[in-house]
C-alpha cells in the first residue's frame, strides 16, 4: 500500500497517511519500506528499498487482539476498540441519567441506572428497575468480567501482557504494554465504582435517595 512521498524537509523526515476508507492498517500490514523511486513506480513494486522495518511477529498477534480484532468479541472487535465503544455508550447513559435526575423523573433515573449496570455486566445483565424487561444498550460483552466472558478491560490488560511477554517483544512494546496494563487497572477500578453506584440508584426507593 503506497503511503506517499516522504518529506525530507524536516528532521526527522515525516509522512502522514490517513486511510481514505478508514481502514485499520495494523490488521492488514506488518512491515513498512522506504524506497527510492518515483511515485508511479511505488504503486507497483517495492524495489530500491533503502530502509525497512517490521513489527515482531509473535508480539503482533496480541497487539492486534488489543488494537484490531479478536474472534471472541461481538463483531470480532479488538479489546481496546470495544472498550472505547462501550465506555462512550456508558457516558451517554450517565448523561441521560443526570438529565432525568434534573427533570425529577424517577422512573427514567432507574431505567438509565439499569442501562449503566448492564453495559458493564454484559451477559450478567438483569432487570434492575423491576419493569419486567432486561435492557442492555451495550453489545453484551461487558466492561468487567462476566460469566465466561473476560469483558473488554480484562481482555485488554491480559493481551497487552501477552504482547510484552512474547519472545520477540521489543523494549518499546514492553514499555507501552505496561502503560496499557496500568491504564486498564485504573479503568477497572473506576468502572467498578460506577457499577456499584448504579446498583444503589436502581435500588433506591425515591428520587431523593439517588441524589448522592
Short mmCIF file of C-alpha atoms in Angstrom, two decimals:
data_model
loop_
_atom_site.label_atom_id
_atom_site.label_comp_id
_atom_site.label_asym_id
_atom_site.label_seq_id
_atom_site.Cartn_x
_atom_site.Cartn_y
_atom_site.Cartn_z
CA UNK A 1 0.00 0.00 0.00
CA UNK A 2 1.84 3.15 -1.14
CA UNK A 3 1.60 5.77 1.60
CA UNK A 4 3.02 8.71 -0.33
CA UNK A 5 6.18 10.72 -0.60
CA UNK A 6 8.42 11.05 2.44
CA UNK A 7 9.16 14.70 3.13
CA UNK A 8 12.85 15.34 3.63
CA UNK A 9 12.29 18.96 4.63
CA UNK A 10 12.28 18.19 8.35
CA UNK A 11 14.44 16.30 10.82
CA UNK A 12 13.33 13.59 11.21
CA UNK A 13 11.74 13.15 7.79
CA UNK A 14 7.98 12.73 8.12
CA UNK A 15 4.97 11.29 6.37
CA UNK A 16 1.34 11.45 7.47
CA UNK A 17 -1.11 9.00 5.96
CA UNK A 18 -4.83 8.69 6.65
CA UNK A 19 -6.69 5.84 5.00
CA UNK A 20 -9.47 7.30 2.80
CA UNK A 21 -11.67 4.35 3.79
CA UNK A 22 -10.72 4.49 7.50
CA UNK A 23 -9.04 1.09 7.34
CA UNK A 24 -7.17 -0.13 10.41
CA UNK A 25 -3.78 -0.70 8.74
CA UNK A 26 -2.48 -2.70 11.69
CA UNK A 27 -4.87 -5.51 10.77
CA UNK A 28 -3.60 -5.93 7.21
CA UNK A 29 0.07 -4.94 7.33
CA UNK A 30 3.12 -5.69 9.44
CA UNK A 31 6.00 -4.06 7.54
CA UNK A 32 6.97 -0.72 6.06
CA UNK A 33 9.50 0.15 3.35
CA UNK A 34 11.14 3.35 2.25
CA UNK A 35 12.06 3.13 -1.43
CA UNK A 36 13.98 5.41 -3.73
CA UNK A 37 11.64 5.58 -6.68
CA UNK A 38 9.07 7.65 -8.42
CA UNK A 39 5.53 7.67 -7.03
CA UNK A 40 4.37 5.80 -10.13
CA UNK A 41 6.91 3.03 -9.54
CA UNK A 42 5.92 2.78 -5.89
CA UNK A 43 2.37 1.86 -6.95
CA UNK A 44 3.55 -1.41 -8.48
CA UNK A 45 6.67 -2.60 -6.64
CA UNK A 46 8.88 -2.13 -3.61
CA UNK A 47 12.21 -2.25 -5.40
CA UNK A 48 15.13 0.04 -4.50
CA UNK A 49 14.42 -0.33 -0.78
CA UNK A 50 16.67 1.94 1.31
CA UNK A 51 15.04 1.36 4.71
CA UNK A 52 12.67 -1.30 6.04
CA UNK A 53 11.13 -2.30 9.32
CA UNK A 54 8.72 -4.94 10.57
CA UNK A 55 6.64 -5.45 13.69
CA UNK A 56 7.66 -8.56 15.64
CA UNK A 57 5.51 -11.49 14.54
CA UNK A 58 4.65 -13.10 17.87
CA UNK A 59 4.01 -9.87 19.78
CA UNK A 60 1.95 -8.54 16.88
CA UNK A 61 -0.63 -11.33 17.33
CA UNK A 62 -1.60 -9.93 20.73
CA UNK A 63 -1.20 -6.27 19.74
CA UNK A 64 -3.78 -6.94 17.04
CA UNK A 65 -6.07 -8.54 19.63
CA UNK A 66 -5.95 -5.26 21.56
CA UNK A 67 -6.00 -2.75 18.69
CA UNK A 68 -7.64 -4.54 15.76
CA UNK A 69 -9.65 -7.73 16.17
CA UNK A 70 -10.16 -10.92 18.18
CA UNK A 71 -12.60 -13.71 17.48
CA UNK A 72 -14.49 -13.95 20.77
CA UNK A 73 -15.92 -10.41 20.95
CA UNK A 74 -19.06 -9.07 19.24
CA UNK A 75 -18.19 -8.25 15.62
CA UNK A 76 -14.67 -9.52 16.44
CA UNK A 77 -13.68 -6.06 17.65
CA UNK A 78 -10.30 -5.57 19.37
CA UNK A 79 -10.39 -5.21 23.16
CA UNK A 80 -9.27 -1.55 23.32
CA UNK A 81 -11.64 -0.61 20.49
CA UNK A 82 -14.54 -2.35 22.23
CA UNK A 83 -13.61 -0.66 25.50
CA UNK A 84 -13.74 2.76 23.84
CA UNK A 85 -17.04 1.96 22.11
CA UNK A 86 -18.74 0.72 25.29
CA UNK A 87 -17.41 3.49 27.56
CA UNK A 88 -18.74 6.03 25.06
CA UNK A 89 -22.13 4.33 25.39
CA UNK A 90 -21.77 4.27 29.17
CA UNK A 91 -21.08 8.01 29.20
CA UNK A 92 -24.19 8.68 27.07
CA UNK A 93 -26.40 6.88 29.59
CA UNK A 94 -24.74 8.60 32.53
CA UNK A 95 -25.76 11.89 30.90
CA UNK A 96 -29.28 10.55 30.30
CA UNK A 97 -29.47 9.58 33.98
CA UNK A 98 -28.32 13.04 35.05
CA UNK A 99 -30.85 14.70 32.75
CA UNK A 100 -33.62 12.55 34.25
CA UNK A 101 -32.48 13.46 37.76
CA UNK A 102 -32.53 17.17 36.95
CA UNK A 103 -36.04 16.75 35.49
CA UNK A 104 -37.21 14.89 38.61
CA UNK A 105 -38.15 11.81 36.56
CA UNK A 106 -37.50 8.94 38.98
CA UNK A 107 -38.68 6.27 36.54
CA UNK A 108 -36.13 7.33 33.93
CA UNK A 109 -33.40 7.66 36.55
CA UNK A 110 -33.85 3.98 37.38
CA UNK A 111 -34.05 2.97 33.70
CA UNK A 112 -30.67 4.53 32.95
CA UNK A 113 -29.14 3.14 36.15
CA UNK A 114 -30.09 -0.29 34.81
CA UNK A 115 -28.59 0.57 31.43
CA UNK A 116 -25.30 1.63 33.03
CA UNK A 117 -25.02 -1.50 35.17
CA UNK A 118 -25.94 -3.80 32.29
CA UNK A 119 -23.44 -2.24 29.84
CA UNK A 120 -20.80 -3.08 32.43
CA UNK A 121 -22.19 -6.55 33.27
CA UNK A 122 -22.58 -7.87 29.70
CA UNK A 123 -24.01 -11.38 29.92
CA UNK A 124 -24.88 -10.77 33.59
CA UNK A 125 -27.44 -8.08 32.70
CA UNK A 126 -30.53 -8.00 34.95
CA UNK A 127 -33.90 -6.31 35.29
CA UNK A 128 -32.81 -3.89 38.00
CA UNK A 129 -35.71 -1.41 37.82
CA UNK A 130 -38.39 -4.09 38.05
CA UNK A 131 -40.24 -3.29 34.81
CA UNK A 132 -40.13 -6.90 33.63
CA UNK A 133 -37.54 -6.24 30.92
CA UNK A 134 -33.76 -6.67 30.85
CA UNK A 135 -32.44 -3.67 28.94
CA UNK A 136 -28.83 -3.52 27.82
CA UNK A 137 -27.87 -0.86 25.25
CA UNK A 138 -24.33 -2.27 25.15
CA UNK A 139 -23.05 -5.04 22.89
CA UNK A 140 -23.29 -7.74 25.58
CA UNK A 141 -19.58 -8.41 26.06
CA UNK A 142 -19.32 -6.25 29.15
CA UNK A 143 -16.62 -4.00 30.53
CA UNK A 144 -15.91 -6.15 33.58
CA UNK A 145 -15.51 -9.93 33.66
CA UNK A 146 -18.92 -11.60 33.41
CA UNK A 147 -19.66 -15.32 33.24
CA UNK A 148 -17.36 -16.94 30.69
CA UNK A 149 -16.55 -13.55 29.15
CA UNK A 150 -13.46 -11.60 30.21
CA UNK A 151 -15.01 -8.24 29.38
CA UNK A 152 -13.11 -5.58 27.47
CA UNK A 153 -10.94 -4.32 30.33
CA UNK A 154 -9.52 -7.69 31.42
CA UNK A 155 -9.12 -8.74 27.77
CA UNK A 156 -7.11 -5.60 27.02
CA UNK A 157 -4.92 -5.99 30.11
CA UNK A 158 -4.27 -9.71 29.54
CA UNK A 159 -3.36 -9.36 25.87
CA UNK A 160 -1.14 -6.34 26.49
CA UNK A 161 0.76 -8.54 28.94
CA UNK A 162 0.89 -11.38 26.39
CA UNK A 163 2.37 -8.96 23.85
CA UNK A 164 5.01 -7.84 26.35
CA UNK A 165 5.83 -11.45 27.26
CA UNK A 166 6.23 -12.56 23.63
CA UNK A 167 9.80 -13.74 22.91
CA UNK A 168 10.26 -11.16 20.15
CA UNK A 169 8.75 -8.18 22.02
CA UNK A 170 10.83 -5.03 21.71
CA UNK A 171 11.64 -2.71 24.60
CA UNK A 172 9.10 -0.20 23.23
CA UNK A 173 6.36 -2.85 23.16
CA UNK A 174 7.17 -3.88 26.73
CA UNK A 175 7.11 -0.25 27.89
CA UNK A 176 3.78 0.65 26.30
CA UNK A 177 2.19 -2.68 27.19
CA UNK A 178 2.96 -1.77 30.78
CA UNK A 179 1.23 1.56 30.29
CA UNK A 180 -1.83 -0.22 28.87
CA UNK A 181 -1.98 -2.53 31.88
CA UNK A 182 -1.78 0.38 34.33
CA UNK A 183 -4.44 2.36 32.45
CA UNK A 184 -6.61 -0.76 32.26
CA UNK A 185 -6.43 -1.37 36.02
CA UNK A 186 -7.25 2.30 36.72
CA UNK A 187 -10.22 1.99 34.37
CA UNK A 188 -11.38 -1.22 36.05
CA UNK A 189 -11.46 0.47 39.46
CA UNK A 190 -13.43 3.44 38.11
CA UNK A 191 -15.90 1.22 36.24
CA UNK A 192 -16.45 -0.92 39.35
CA UNK A 193 -17.25 2.23 41.33
CA UNK A 194 -19.68 3.42 38.63
CA UNK A 195 -21.31 -0.04 38.65
CA UNK A 196 -21.75 -0.03 42.44
CA UNK A 197 -23.32 3.45 42.34
CA UNK A 198 -25.69 2.42 39.54
CA UNK A 199 -26.88 -0.55 41.63
CA UNK A 200 -27.62 1.75 44.56
CA UNK A 201 -29.58 4.11 42.31
CA UNK A 202 -31.53 1.21 40.81
CA UNK A 203 -32.45 0.01 44.31
CA UNK A 204 -33.44 3.46 45.62
CA UNK A 205 -36.96 3.97 46.99
CA UNK A 206 -37.30 7.57 45.83
CA UNK A 207 -35.52 10.22 43.80
CA UNK A 208 -34.17 11.94 46.92
CA UNK A 209 -32.26 8.72 47.71
CA UNK A 210 -30.44 8.91 44.36
CA UNK A 211 -29.05 12.43 44.75
CA UNK A 212 -25.81 11.43 46.47
#
